[in-house]
Amino acid sequence: MQSYNLTHLKELESESIFIIREVAAQFENPVLLFSGGKDSICCLHLAQKAFFPAKIPFPIMHIDTGHNFPETIKFRDEIVKDYQVRLIVRFVQESIDKGRVAEEKGFDASRIRLQTTTLLDAIEELQFDACIGGARRDEEKARAKERFFSHRDDFGQWDPKNQRPELWNLFNGRKRMGEHFRTFPISNWTEMDVWQYILCENIEMPSLYFSHKRKCIKRSGMILADFEHLPKREIEIPEEMTVRFRTIGDMTSTGAVESVANSMEDIIKEVAATRTTERGGRADDKRSETSMEDRKKEGYF
């Protein structure tokens, strides 16, 4: 069983490395979008393997909502030093201050959607022609509509009904002035594949993924971490819980799960047993049935 999984992971790794090398070959100014989560960490690790012993030939970029987990920011800065890669950070708060976007109000306010404007502004400012992302097809139904090379028009928008065919590992990166591509090298991976690969490669992960005690509130079937920017109703009283996070994002939207999994092996067992997708605890995906697809059409990750 172990050898079967290893063979399967090696095939996925080879495919992803091939795609990353294709991005570097076809585009003049690519960037790796980095959230500090497991998928973007895997993409960074794969990029290092793709070009070793040379350094990764493109920077990584983080769109900081200002509501990130402190653990994520700390881990991001540490991994940049370990991989010797250039980090670019753009802040949603700056977009708000400039009047480019308006801060949401109310108990369910989030900066998730505001990230799109900050991202598109950064792409235009720095003239990136390809953005490597860690999205996987099993995450969410809108993700499953993506190609490996996903075209974006000169407004940064995505049309799921007008995508280019990808046959025999041939990728069409041709574009007009102002257009760019989003590329997804781990598109064929599952959450289980990612965790098994992390275990096999001994990749360090943020502490948020492992069981720990944290003050949280329960809201609409979700468990949200209590922090200063999360408005709370009178009935929402923070309580200490033993939780971990399956995804890492904006604290106002990223739900935790009650768990005692404190090792890679425990997480893999938990993922194998669960029947809920990892984005099932994301508040931003619950706003409507097509919330992710709507955001992607606007230019979201």
PDB file of C-alpha atoms in Angstrom:
ATOM      1  CA  MET A   1       0.000   0.000   0.000  1.00  0.00           C
ATOM      2  CA  GLN A   2       2.832   2.354   0.905  1.00  0.00           C
ATOM      3  CA  SER A   3       4.667   1.707  -2.391  1.00  0.00           C
ATOM      4  CA  TYR A   4       1.427   2.252  -4.363  1.00  0.00           C
ATOM      5  CA  ASN A   5       0.870   5.633  -2.718  1.00  0.00           C
ATOM      6  CA  LEU A   6       4.491   6.599  -3.294  1.00  0.00           C
ATOM      7  CA  THR A   7       4.245   5.721  -7.001  1.00  0.00           C
ATOM      8  CA  HIS A   8       1.027   7.690  -7.313  1.00  0.00           C
ATOM      9  CA  LEU A   9       2.565  10.728  -5.613  1.00  0.00           C
ATOM     10  CA  LYS A  10       5.659  10.559  -7.822  1.00  0.00           C
ATOM     11  CA  GLU A  11       3.430  10.663 -10.897  1.00  0.00           C
ATOM     12  CA  LEU A  12       1.594  13.707  -9.551  1.00  0.00           C
ATOM     13  CA  GLU A  13       4.886  15.354  -8.624  1.00  0.00           C
ATOM     14  CA  SER A  14       6.306  14.810 -12.127  1.00  0.00           C
ATOM     15  CA  GLU A  15       3.190  16.289 -13.740  1.00  0.00           C
ATOM     16  CA  SER A  16       3.277  19.355 -11.473  1.00  0.00           C
ATOM     17  CA  ILE A  17       6.992  19.957 -12.047  1.00  0.00           C
ATOM     18  CA  PHE A  18       6.411  19.712 -15.803  1.00  0.00           C
ATOM     19  CA  ILE A  19       3.664  22.347 -15.597  1.00  0.00           C
ATOM     20  CA  ILE A  20       5.787  24.698 -13.465  1.00  0.00           C
ATOM     21  CA  ARG A  21       8.638  24.402 -15.967  1.00  0.00           C
ATOM     22  CA  GLU A  22       6.189  25.098 -18.804  1.00  0.00           C
ATOM     23  CA  VAL A  23       5.107  28.289 -17.025  1.00  0.00           C
ATOM     24  CA  ALA A  24       8.725  29.409 -16.700  1.00  0.00           C
ATOM     25  CA  ALA A  25       9.370  28.598 -20.366  1.00  0.00           C
ATOM     26  CA  GLN A  26       6.256  30.204 -21.871  1.00  0.00           C
ATOM     27  CA  PHE A  27       5.908  33.364 -19.787  1.00  0.00           C
ATOM     28  CA  GLU A  28       8.235  36.291 -19.252  1.00  0.00           C
ATOM     29  CA  ASN A  29       7.194  37.391 -15.755  1.00  0.00           C
ATOM     30  CA  PRO A  30       5.436  34.710 -13.676  1.00  0.00           C
ATOM     31  CA  VAL A  31       4.721  34.842  -9.939  1.00  0.00           C
ATOM     32  CA  LEU A  32       3.610  32.233  -7.401  1.00  0.00           C
ATOM     33  CA  LEU A  33       0.565  33.298  -5.384  1.00  0.00           C
ATOM     34  CA  PHE A  34       1.266  32.383  -1.774  1.00  0.00           C
ATOM     35  CA  SER A  35      -1.250  32.212   1.070  1.00  0.00           C
ATOM     36  CA  GLY A  36       0.849  30.338   3.613  1.00  0.00           C
ATOM     37  CA  GLY A  37      -1.487  27.354   3.342  1.00  0.00           C
ATOM     38  CA  LYS A  38      -0.567  23.748   2.569  1.00  0.00           C
ATOM     39  CA  ASP A  39      -1.338  23.933  -1.162  1.00  0.00           C
ATOM     40  CA  SER A  40       0.763  27.019  -1.839  1.00  0.00           C
ATOM     41  CA  ILE A  41       3.553  25.558   0.324  1.00  0.00           C
ATOM     42  CA  CYS A  42       3.461  22.406  -1.810  1.00  0.00           C
ATOM     43  CA  CYS A  43       3.646  24.529  -4.977  1.00  0.00           C
ATOM     44  CA  LEU A  44       6.671  26.350  -3.570  1.00  0.00           C
ATOM     45  CA  HIS A  45       8.323  23.026  -2.706  1.00  0.00           C
ATOM     46  CA  LEU A  46       7.600  21.695  -6.206  1.00  0.00           C
ATOM     47  CA  ALA A  47       9.033  24.858  -7.758  1.00  0.00           C
ATOM     48  CA  GLN A  48      12.226  24.380  -5.783  1.00  0.00           C
ATOM     49  CA  LYS A  49      12.479  20.800  -7.084  1.00  0.00           C
ATOM     50  CA  ALA A  50      11.722  21.936 -10.640  1.00  0.00           C
ATOM     51  CA  PHE A  51      14.749  24.221 -10.839  1.00  0.00           C
ATOM     52  CA  PHE A  52      17.200  22.737  -8.326  1.00  0.00           C
ATOM     53  CA  PRO A  53      20.116  23.383  -7.902  1.00  0.00           C
ATOM     54  CA  ALA A  54      19.286  26.823  -9.290  1.00  0.00           C
ATOM     55  CA  LYS A  55      17.058  29.152  -7.274  1.00  0.00           C
ATOM     56  CA  ILE A  56      13.357  29.516  -8.015  1.00  0.00           C
ATOM     57  CA  PRO A  57      13.321  31.973 -10.963  1.00  0.00           C
ATOM     58  CA  PHE A  58      10.199  33.899  -9.957  1.00  0.00           C
ATOM     59  CA  PRO A  59       8.969  35.669  -6.801  1.00  0.00           C
ATOM     60  CA  ILE A  60       6.073  34.720  -4.540  1.00  0.00           C
ATOM     61  CA  MET A  61       3.273  37.178  -3.760  1.00  0.00           C
ATOM     62  CA  HIS A  62       0.969  37.308  -0.743  1.00  0.00           C
ATOM     63  CA  ILE A  63      -2.216  39.375  -0.716  1.00  0.00           C
ATOM     64  CA  ASP A  64      -2.501  40.310   2.959  1.00  0.00           C
ATOM     65  CA  THR A  65      -6.070  41.004   4.108  1.00  0.00           C
ATOM     66  CA  GLY A  66      -4.867  42.442   7.415  1.00  0.00           C
ATOM     67  CA  HIS A  67      -6.961  39.754   9.108  1.00  0.00           C
ATOM     68  CA  ASN A  68      -4.542  36.870   8.662  1.00  0.00           C
ATOM     69  CA  PHE A  69      -3.618  34.486  11.443  1.00  0.00           C
ATOM     70  CA  PRO A  70      -0.422  35.743  13.128  1.00  0.00           C
ATOM     71  CA  GLU A  71       0.928  32.186  12.828  1.00  0.00           C
ATOM     72  CA  THR A  72       0.522  32.396   9.041  1.00  0.00           C
ATOM     73  CA  ILE A  73       2.510  35.612   8.719  1.00  0.00           C
ATOM     74  CA  LYS A  74       5.278  34.276  10.950  1.00  0.00           C
ATOM     75  CA  PHE A  75       5.491  31.034   8.971  1.00  0.00           C
ATOM     76  CA  ARG A  76       5.453  32.938   5.661  1.00  0.00           C
ATOM     77  CA  ASP A  77       8.464  35.000   6.664  1.00  0.00           C
ATOM     78  CA  GLU A  78      10.345  31.925   7.864  1.00  0.00           C
ATOM     79  CA  ILE A  79       9.702  29.912   4.702  1.00  0.00           C
ATOM     80  CA  VAL A  80      10.863  32.796   2.502  1.00  0.00           C
ATOM     81  CA  LYS A  81      14.251  32.605   4.223  1.00  0.00           C
ATOM     82  CA  ASP A  82      14.392  28.816   3.979  1.00  0.00           C
ATOM     83  CA  TYR A  83      13.621  28.740   0.248  1.00  0.00           C
ATOM     84  CA  GLN A  84      15.610  31.910  -0.531  1.00  0.00           C
ATOM     85  CA  VAL A  85      12.819  33.356  -2.627  1.00  0.00           C
ATOM     86  CA  ARG A  86      11.762  36.976  -3.120  1.00  0.00           C
ATOM     87  CA  LEU A  87       8.520  37.909  -1.343  1.00  0.00           C
ATOM     88  CA  ILE A  88       6.093  40.550  -2.586  1.00  0.00           C
ATOM     89  CA  VAL A  89       3.279  41.618  -0.253  1.00  0.00           C
ATOM     90  CA  ARG A  90       0.303  43.762  -1.182  1.00  0.00           C
ATOM     91  CA  PHE A  91      -2.222  44.877   1.420  1.00  0.00           C
ATOM     92  CA  VAL A  92      -6.014  45.031   1.196  1.00  0.00           C
ATOM     93  CA  GLN A  93      -5.875  47.854   3.749  1.00  0.00           C
ATOM     94  CA  GLU A  94      -4.018  50.010   1.200  1.00  0.00           C
ATOM     95  CA  SER A  95      -6.791  49.354  -1.342  1.00  0.00           C
ATOM     96  CA  ILE A  96      -9.330  50.475   1.274  1.00  0.00           C
ATOM     97  CA  ASP A  97      -7.307  53.582   2.160  1.00  0.00           C
ATOM     98  CA  LYS A  98      -7.062  54.559  -1.529  1.00  0.00           C
ATOM     99  CA  GLY A  99     -10.815  54.167  -2.024  1.00  0.00           C
ATOM    100  CA  ARG A 100     -10.358  51.297  -4.461  1.00  0.00           C
ATOM    101  CA  VAL A 101     -12.660  49.082  -2.357  1.00  0.00           C
ATOM    102  CA  ALA A 102     -15.119  49.664   0.466  1.00  0.00           C
ATOM    103  CA  GLU A 103     -14.879  47.840   3.785  1.00  0.00           C
ATOM    104  CA  GLU A 104     -17.838  45.538   4.438  1.00  0.00           C
ATOM    105  CA  LYS A 105     -19.938  46.188   7.540  1.00  0.00           C
ATOM    106  CA  GLY A 106     -21.880  43.936   9.877  1.00  0.00           C
ATOM    107  CA  PHE A 107     -21.336  40.700  11.750  1.00  0.00           C
ATOM    108  CA  ASP A 108     -20.536  38.703   8.609  1.00  0.00           C
ATOM    109  CA  ALA A 109     -18.197  41.285   7.074  1.00  0.00           C
ATOM    110  CA  SER A 110     -15.120  39.866   5.377  1.00  0.00           C
ATOM    111  CA  ARG A 111     -12.225  41.065   3.247  1.00  0.00           C
ATOM    112  CA  ILE A 112     -12.184  37.959   1.057  1.00  0.00           C
ATOM    113  CA  ARG A 113     -13.848  39.606  -1.931  1.00  0.00           C
ATOM    114  CA  LEU A 114     -11.760  42.762  -1.497  1.00  0.00           C
ATOM    115  CA  GLN A 115      -8.611  40.748  -2.204  1.00  0.00           C
ATOM    116  CA  THR A 116      -9.541  40.580  -5.885  1.00  0.00           C
ATOM    117  CA  THR A 117      -8.992  44.284  -6.489  1.00  0.00           C
ATOM    118  CA  THR A 118      -5.702  44.243  -4.583  1.00  0.00           C
ATOM    119  CA  LEU A 119      -4.533  41.231  -6.597  1.00  0.00           C
ATOM    120  CA  LEU A 120      -5.504  42.673  -9.987  1.00  0.00           C
ATOM    121  CA  ASP A 121      -3.883  46.006  -9.128  1.00  0.00           C
ATOM    122  CA  ALA A 122      -0.668  44.181  -8.195  1.00  0.00           C
ATOM    123  CA  ILE A 123      -0.707  42.143 -11.427  1.00  0.00           C
ATOM    124  CA  GLU A 124      -1.089  45.333 -13.478  1.00  0.00           C
ATOM    125  CA  GLU A 125       1.492  47.262 -11.450  1.00  0.00           C
ATOM    126  CA  LEU A 126       4.155  44.543 -11.660  1.00  0.00           C
ATOM    127  CA  GLN A 127       3.179  43.301 -15.135  1.00  0.00           C
ATOM    128  CA  PHE A 128       2.854  39.646 -14.200  1.00  0.00           C
ATOM    129  CA  ASP A 129       1.757  37.518 -17.150  1.00  0.00           C
ATOM    130  CA  ALA A 130       1.220  34.257 -15.243  1.00  0.00           C
ATOM    131  CA  CYS A 131       0.154  33.642 -11.654  1.00  0.00           C
ATOM    132  CA  ILE A 132       0.810  30.146 -10.266  1.00  0.00           C
ATOM    133  CA  GLY A 133      -1.838  29.080  -7.752  1.00  0.00           C
ATOM    134  CA  GLY A 134      -2.406  26.086  -5.495  1.00  0.00           C
ATOM    135  CA  ALA A 135      -6.048  25.419  -6.388  1.00  0.00           C
ATOM    136  CA  ARG A 136      -7.188  21.807  -6.719  1.00  0.00           C
ATOM    137  CA  ARG A 137     -10.190  20.443  -8.609  1.00  0.00           C
ATOM    138  CA  ASP A 138     -11.556  18.570  -5.591  1.00  0.00           C
ATOM    139  CA  GLU A 139     -11.767  21.719  -3.418  1.00  0.00           C
ATOM    140  CA  GLU A 140     -14.927  23.230  -4.826  1.00  0.00           C
ATOM    141  CA  LYS A 141     -17.103  22.789  -7.926  1.00  0.00           C
ATOM    142  CA  ALA A 142     -15.957  26.074  -9.508  1.00  0.00           C
ATOM    143  CA  ARG A 143     -12.333  24.936  -9.166  1.00  0.00           C
ATOM    144  CA  ALA A 144     -13.185  21.820 -11.169  1.00  0.00           C
ATOM    145  CA  LYS A 145     -13.941  23.960 -14.234  1.00  0.00           C
ATOM    146  CA  GLU A 146     -10.400  25.317 -14.450  1.00  0.00           C
ATOM    147  CA  ARG A 147      -7.709  24.243 -16.898  1.00  0.00           C
ATOM    148  CA  PHE A 148      -4.033  23.942 -15.956  1.00  0.00           C
ATOM    149  CA  PHE A 149      -3.482  27.151 -17.959  1.00  0.00           C
ATOM    150  CA  SER A 150      -6.498  29.352 -17.218  1.00  0.00           C
ATOM    151  CA  HIS A 151      -6.794  32.451 -19.392  1.00  0.00           C
ATOM    152  CA  ARG A 152      -7.762  35.845 -17.943  1.00  0.00           C
ATOM    153  CA  ASP A 153      -8.826  38.771 -20.131  1.00  0.00           C
ATOM    154  CA  ASP A 154      -7.443  42.324 -19.916  1.00  0.00           C
ATOM    155  CA  PHE A 155      -9.855  43.005 -17.027  1.00  0.00           C
ATOM    156  CA  GLY A 156      -8.464  40.003 -15.136  1.00  0.00           C
ATOM    157  CA  GLN A 157     -11.741  38.140 -15.531  1.00  0.00           C
ATOM    158  CA  TRP A 158     -12.344  34.435 -16.165  1.00  0.00           C
ATOM    159  CA  ASP A 159     -14.920  32.968 -18.558  1.00  0.00           C
ATOM    160  CA  PRO A 160     -15.573  29.308 -17.647  1.00  0.00           C
ATOM    161  CA  LYS A 161     -17.391  28.769 -20.980  1.00  0.00           C
ATOM    162  CA  ASN A 162     -14.490  29.978 -23.094  1.00  0.00           C
ATOM    163  CA  GLN A 163     -11.389  27.994 -22.166  1.00  0.00           C
ATOM    164  CA  ARG A 164      -8.701  26.494 -24.332  1.00  0.00           C
ATOM    165  CA  PRO A 165      -8.436  22.733 -24.853  1.00  0.00           C
ATOM    166  CA  GLU A 166      -5.489  20.958 -23.254  1.00  0.00           C
ATOM    167  CA  LEU A 167      -4.616  17.776 -25.126  1.00  0.00           C
ATOM    168  CA  TRP A 168      -1.532  15.563 -24.718  1.00  0.00           C
ATOM    169  CA  ASN A 169       0.025  17.953 -22.177  1.00  0.00           C
ATOM    170  CA  LEU A 170       0.132  20.777 -24.704  1.00  0.00           C
ATOM    171  CA  PHE A 171      -0.563  24.147 -23.066  1.00  0.00           C
ATOM    172  CA  ASN A 172      -1.458  27.293 -24.986  1.00  0.00           C
ATOM    173  CA  GLY A 173      -0.045  30.350 -23.229  1.00  0.00           C
ATOM    174  CA  ARG A 174      -0.607  32.822 -26.077  1.00  0.00           C
ATOM    175  CA  LYS A 175      -2.192  36.073 -24.958  1.00  0.00           C
ATOM    176  CA  ARG A 176      -2.847  39.625 -26.010  1.00  0.00           C
ATOM    177  CA  MET A 177      -1.499  42.762 -24.370  1.00  0.00           C
ATOM    178  CA  GLY A 178      -2.922  43.179 -20.855  1.00  0.00           C
ATOM    179  CA  GLU A 179      -4.099  39.584 -20.539  1.00  0.00           C
ATOM    180  CA  HIS A 180      -2.577  37.012 -18.211  1.00  0.00           C
ATOM    181  CA  PHE A 181      -2.919  33.406 -17.100  1.00  0.00           C
ATOM    182  CA  ARG A 182      -3.577  31.644 -13.814  1.00  0.00           C
ATOM    183  CA  THR A 183      -1.816  28.280 -13.758  1.00  0.00           C
ATOM    184  CA  PHE A 184      -2.593  25.404 -11.399  1.00  0.00           C
ATOM    185  CA  PRO A 185       0.156  22.746 -11.214  1.00  0.00           C
ATOM    186  CA  ILE A 186      -1.533  20.646  -8.486  1.00  0.00           C
ATOM    187  CA  SER A 187      -4.945  20.700 -10.117  1.00  0.00           C
ATOM    188  CA  ASN A 188      -5.099  16.886 -10.270  1.00  0.00           C
ATOM    189  CA  TRP A 189      -4.180  16.442  -6.596  1.00  0.00           C
ATOM    190  CA  THR A 190      -6.641  15.763  -3.789  1.00  0.00           C
ATOM    191  CA  GLU A 191      -6.463  16.918  -0.187  1.00  0.00           C
ATOM    192  CA  MET A 192      -5.304  13.406   0.725  1.00  0.00           C
ATOM    193  CA  ASP A 193      -2.573  13.516  -1.933  1.00  0.00           C
ATOM    194  CA  VAL A 194      -1.305  16.813  -0.543  1.00  0.00           C
ATOM    195  CA  TRP A 195      -1.055  15.517   3.017  1.00  0.00           C
ATOM    196  CA  GLN A 196       0.588  12.252   1.959  1.00  0.00           C
ATOM    197  CA  TYR A 197       3.104  14.209  -0.121  1.00  0.00           C
ATOM    198  CA  ILE A 198       3.832  16.530   2.797  1.00  0.00           C
ATOM    199  CA  LEU A 199       4.488  13.482   4.974  1.00  0.00           C
ATOM    200  CA  CYS A 200       6.724  11.774   2.384  1.00  0.00           C
ATOM    201  CA  GLU A 201       8.707  14.954   1.684  1.00  0.00           C
ATOM    202  CA  ASN A 202       8.860  15.990   5.350  1.00  0.00           C
ATOM    203  CA  ILE A 203       7.626  19.500   4.509  1.00  0.00           C
ATOM    204  CA  GLU A 204       7.175  21.808   7.484  1.00  0.00           C
ATOM    205  CA  MET A 205       3.632  23.108   7.995  1.00  0.00           C
ATOM    206  CA  PRO A 206       2.109  25.992   9.998  1.00  0.00           C
ATOM    207  CA  SER A 207       1.033  25.043  13.517  1.00  0.00           C
ATOM    208  CA  LEU A 208      -2.579  25.980  12.666  1.00  0.00           C
ATOM    209  CA  TYR A 209      -3.026  22.678  10.846  1.00  0.00           C
ATOM    210  CA  PHE A 210      -2.412  20.712  14.027  1.00  0.00           C
ATOM    211  CA  SER A 211      -4.635  20.343  17.074  1.00  0.00           C
ATOM    212  CA  HIS A 212      -4.314  23.181  19.580  1.00  0.00           C
ATOM    213  CA  LYS A 213      -6.408  25.071  22.116  1.00  0.00           C
ATOM    214  CA  ARG A 214      -7.914  28.371  20.986  1.00  0.00           C
ATOM    215  CA  LYS A 215     -10.776  30.644  21.958  1.00  0.00           C
ATOM    216  CA  CYS A 216     -13.505  30.307  19.340  1.00  0.00           C
ATOM    217  CA  ILE A 217     -17.133  31.143  18.711  1.00  0.00           C
ATOM    218  CA  LYS A 218     -19.783  29.032  17.021  1.00  0.00           C
ATOM    219  CA  ARG A 219     -21.684  30.703  14.178  1.00  0.00           C
ATOM    220  CA  SER A 220     -24.053  29.151  11.621  1.00  0.00           C
ATOM    221  CA  GLY A 221     -22.588  25.693  12.084  1.00  0.00           C
ATOM    222  CA  MET A 222     -19.009  26.973  11.861  1.00  0.00           C
ATOM    223  CA  ILE A 223     -16.260  27.422  14.420  1.00  0.00           C
ATOM    224  CA  LEU A 224     -14.464  30.754  14.013  1.00  0.00           C
ATOM    225  CA  ALA A 225     -11.374  31.891  15.882  1.00  0.00           C
ATOM    226  CA  ASP A 226     -12.036  34.782  18.234  1.00  0.00           C
ATOM    227  CA  PHE A 227      -9.923  37.861  17.462  1.00  0.00           C
ATOM    228  CA  GLU A 228     -10.198  41.625  17.663  1.00  0.00           C
ATOM    229  CA  HIS A 229     -11.588  42.203  14.155  1.00  0.00           C
ATOM    230  CA  LEU A 230     -14.390  39.629  14.428  1.00  0.00           C
ATOM    231  CA  PRO A 231     -17.636  41.367  15.446  1.00  0.00           C
ATOM    232  CA  LYS A 232     -19.662  39.184  17.792  1.00  0.00           C
ATOM    233  CA  ARG A 233     -23.326  39.039  18.675  1.00  0.00           C
ATOM    234  CA  GLU A 234     -24.265  39.053  22.360  1.00  0.00           C
ATOM    235  CA  ILE A 235     -25.046  35.344  22.276  1.00  0.00           C
ATOM    236  CA  GLU A 236     -21.675  34.504  20.705  1.00  0.00           C
ATOM    237  CA  ILE A 237     -19.514  33.972  23.761  1.00  0.00           C
ATOM    238  CA  PRO A 238     -15.925  32.814  23.083  1.00  0.00           C
ATOM    239  CA  GLU A 239     -14.992  29.481  24.630  1.00  0.00           C
ATOM    240  CA  GLU A 240     -11.737  27.561  24.638  1.00  0.00           C
ATOM    241  CA  MET A 241     -11.856  24.629  22.235  1.00  0.00           C
ATOM    242  CA  THR A 242      -9.434  22.023  20.902  1.00  0.00           C
ATOM    243  CA  VAL A 243      -9.367  22.648  17.161  1.00  0.00           C
ATOM    244  CA  ARG A 244      -7.295  22.652  14.017  1.00  0.00           C
ATOM    245  CA  PHE A 245      -7.758  24.289  10.606  1.00  0.00           C
ATOM    246  CA  ARG A 246      -8.069  22.441   7.292  1.00  0.00           C
ATOM    247  CA  THR A 247      -7.589  25.632   5.292  1.00  0.00           C
ATOM    248  CA  ILE A 248      -5.792  28.858   6.140  1.00  0.00           C
ATOM    249  CA  GLY A 249      -7.166  32.220   5.085  1.00  0.00           C
ATOM    250  CA  ASP A 250      -8.815  35.345   6.431  1.00  0.00           C
ATOM    251  CA  MET A 251      -9.711  34.830  10.099  1.00  0.00           C
ATOM    252  CA  THR A 252     -13.235  36.205   9.628  1.00  0.00           C
ATOM    253  CA  SER A 253     -14.094  33.405   7.176  1.00  0.00           C
ATOM    254  CA  THR A 254     -11.872  30.419   7.937  1.00  0.00           C
ATOM    255  CA  GLY A 255     -13.641  27.838  10.042  1.00  0.00           C
ATOM    256  CA  ALA A 256     -11.912  25.376  12.345  1.00  0.00           C
ATOM    257  CA  VAL A 257     -12.809  21.765  13.109  1.00  0.00           C
ATOM    258  CA  GLU A 258     -12.758  20.143  16.520  1.00  0.00           C
ATOM    259  CA  SER A 259      -9.857  17.726  16.380  1.00  0.00           C
ATOM    260  CA  VAL A 260      -7.132  16.029  18.397  1.00  0.00           C
ATOM    261  CA  ALA A 261      -4.965  15.327  15.317  1.00  0.00           C
ATOM    262  CA  ASN A 262      -1.507  16.587  16.239  1.00  0.00           C
ATOM    263  CA  SER A 263       0.668  14.725  13.719  1.00  0.00           C
ATOM    264  CA  MET A 264       0.748  14.235   9.937  1.00  0.00           C
ATOM    265  CA  GLU A 265      -0.341  10.622  10.361  1.00  0.00           C
ATOM    266  CA  ASP A 266      -3.318  11.678  12.499  1.00  0.00           C
ATOM    267  CA  ILE A 267      -4.357  14.308   9.948  1.00  0.00           C
ATOM    268  CA  ILE A 268      -4.220  11.758   7.110  1.00  0.00           C
ATOM    269  CA  LYS A 269      -6.434   9.372   9.097  1.00  0.00           C
ATOM    270  CA  GLU A 270      -8.866  12.204   9.821  1.00  0.00           C
ATOM    271  CA  VAL A 271      -9.027  13.304   6.172  1.00  0.00           C
ATOM    272  CA  ALA A 272      -9.640   9.688   5.104  1.00  0.00           C
ATOM    273  CA  ALA A 273     -12.605   9.422   7.472  1.00  0.00           C
ATOM    274  CA  THR A 274     -14.267  12.776   6.886  1.00  0.00           C
ATOM    275  CA  ARG A 275     -17.172  13.304   4.507  1.00  0.00           C
ATOM    276  CA  THR A 276     -16.984  17.098   4.544  1.00  0.00           C
ATOM    277  CA  THR A 277     -14.857  19.009   2.046  1.00  0.00           C
ATOM    278  CA  GLU A 278     -12.096  21.182   3.456  1.00  0.00           C
ATOM    279  CA  ARG A 279     -13.906  24.322   2.266  1.00  0.00           C
ATOM    280  CA  GLY A 280     -17.073  23.230   4.040  1.00  0.00           C
ATOM    281  CA  GLY A 281     -16.051  25.456   6.932  1.00  0.00           C
ATOM    282  CA  ARG A 282     -15.361  28.562   4.868  1.00  0.00           C
ATOM    283  CA  ALA A 283     -17.915  31.311   5.513  1.00  0.00           C
ATOM    284  CA  ASP A 284     -17.126  33.067   2.214  1.00  0.00           C
ATOM    285  CA  ASP A 285     -18.268  29.961   0.281  1.00  0.00           C
ATOM    286  CA  LYS A 286     -21.642  29.912   2.056  1.00  0.00           C
ATOM    287  CA  ARG A 287     -22.861  33.307   0.851  1.00  0.00           C
ATOM    288  CA  SER A 288     -24.429  31.707  -2.215  1.00  0.00           C
ATOM    289  CA  GLU A 289     -24.242  28.445  -4.163  1.00  0.00           C
ATOM    290  CA  THR A 290     -22.045  30.119  -6.781  1.00  0.00           C
ATOM    291  CA  SER A 291     -20.018  32.412  -4.536  1.00  0.00           C
ATOM    292  CA  MET A 292     -16.638  30.959  -5.511  1.00  0.00           C
ATOM    293  CA  GLU A 293     -17.420  30.981  -9.229  1.00  0.00           C
ATOM    294  CA  ASP A 294     -18.696  34.554  -9.036  1.00  0.00           C
ATOM    295  CA  ARG A 295     -15.478  35.672  -7.330  1.00  0.00           C
ATOM    296  CA  LYS A 296     -13.325  33.796  -9.831  1.00  0.00           C
ATOM    297  CA  LYS A 297     -15.113  35.470 -12.747  1.00  0.00           C
ATOM    298  CA  GLU A 298     -14.204  38.808 -11.187  1.00  0.00           C
ATOM    299  CA  GLY A 299     -10.533  37.860 -10.956  1.00  0.00           C
ATOM    300  CA  TYR A 300     -10.234  36.073  -7.596  1.00  0.00           C
ATOM    301  CA  PHE A 301      -7.535  33.394  -7.073  1.00  0.00           C
TER     302      PHE A 301
END
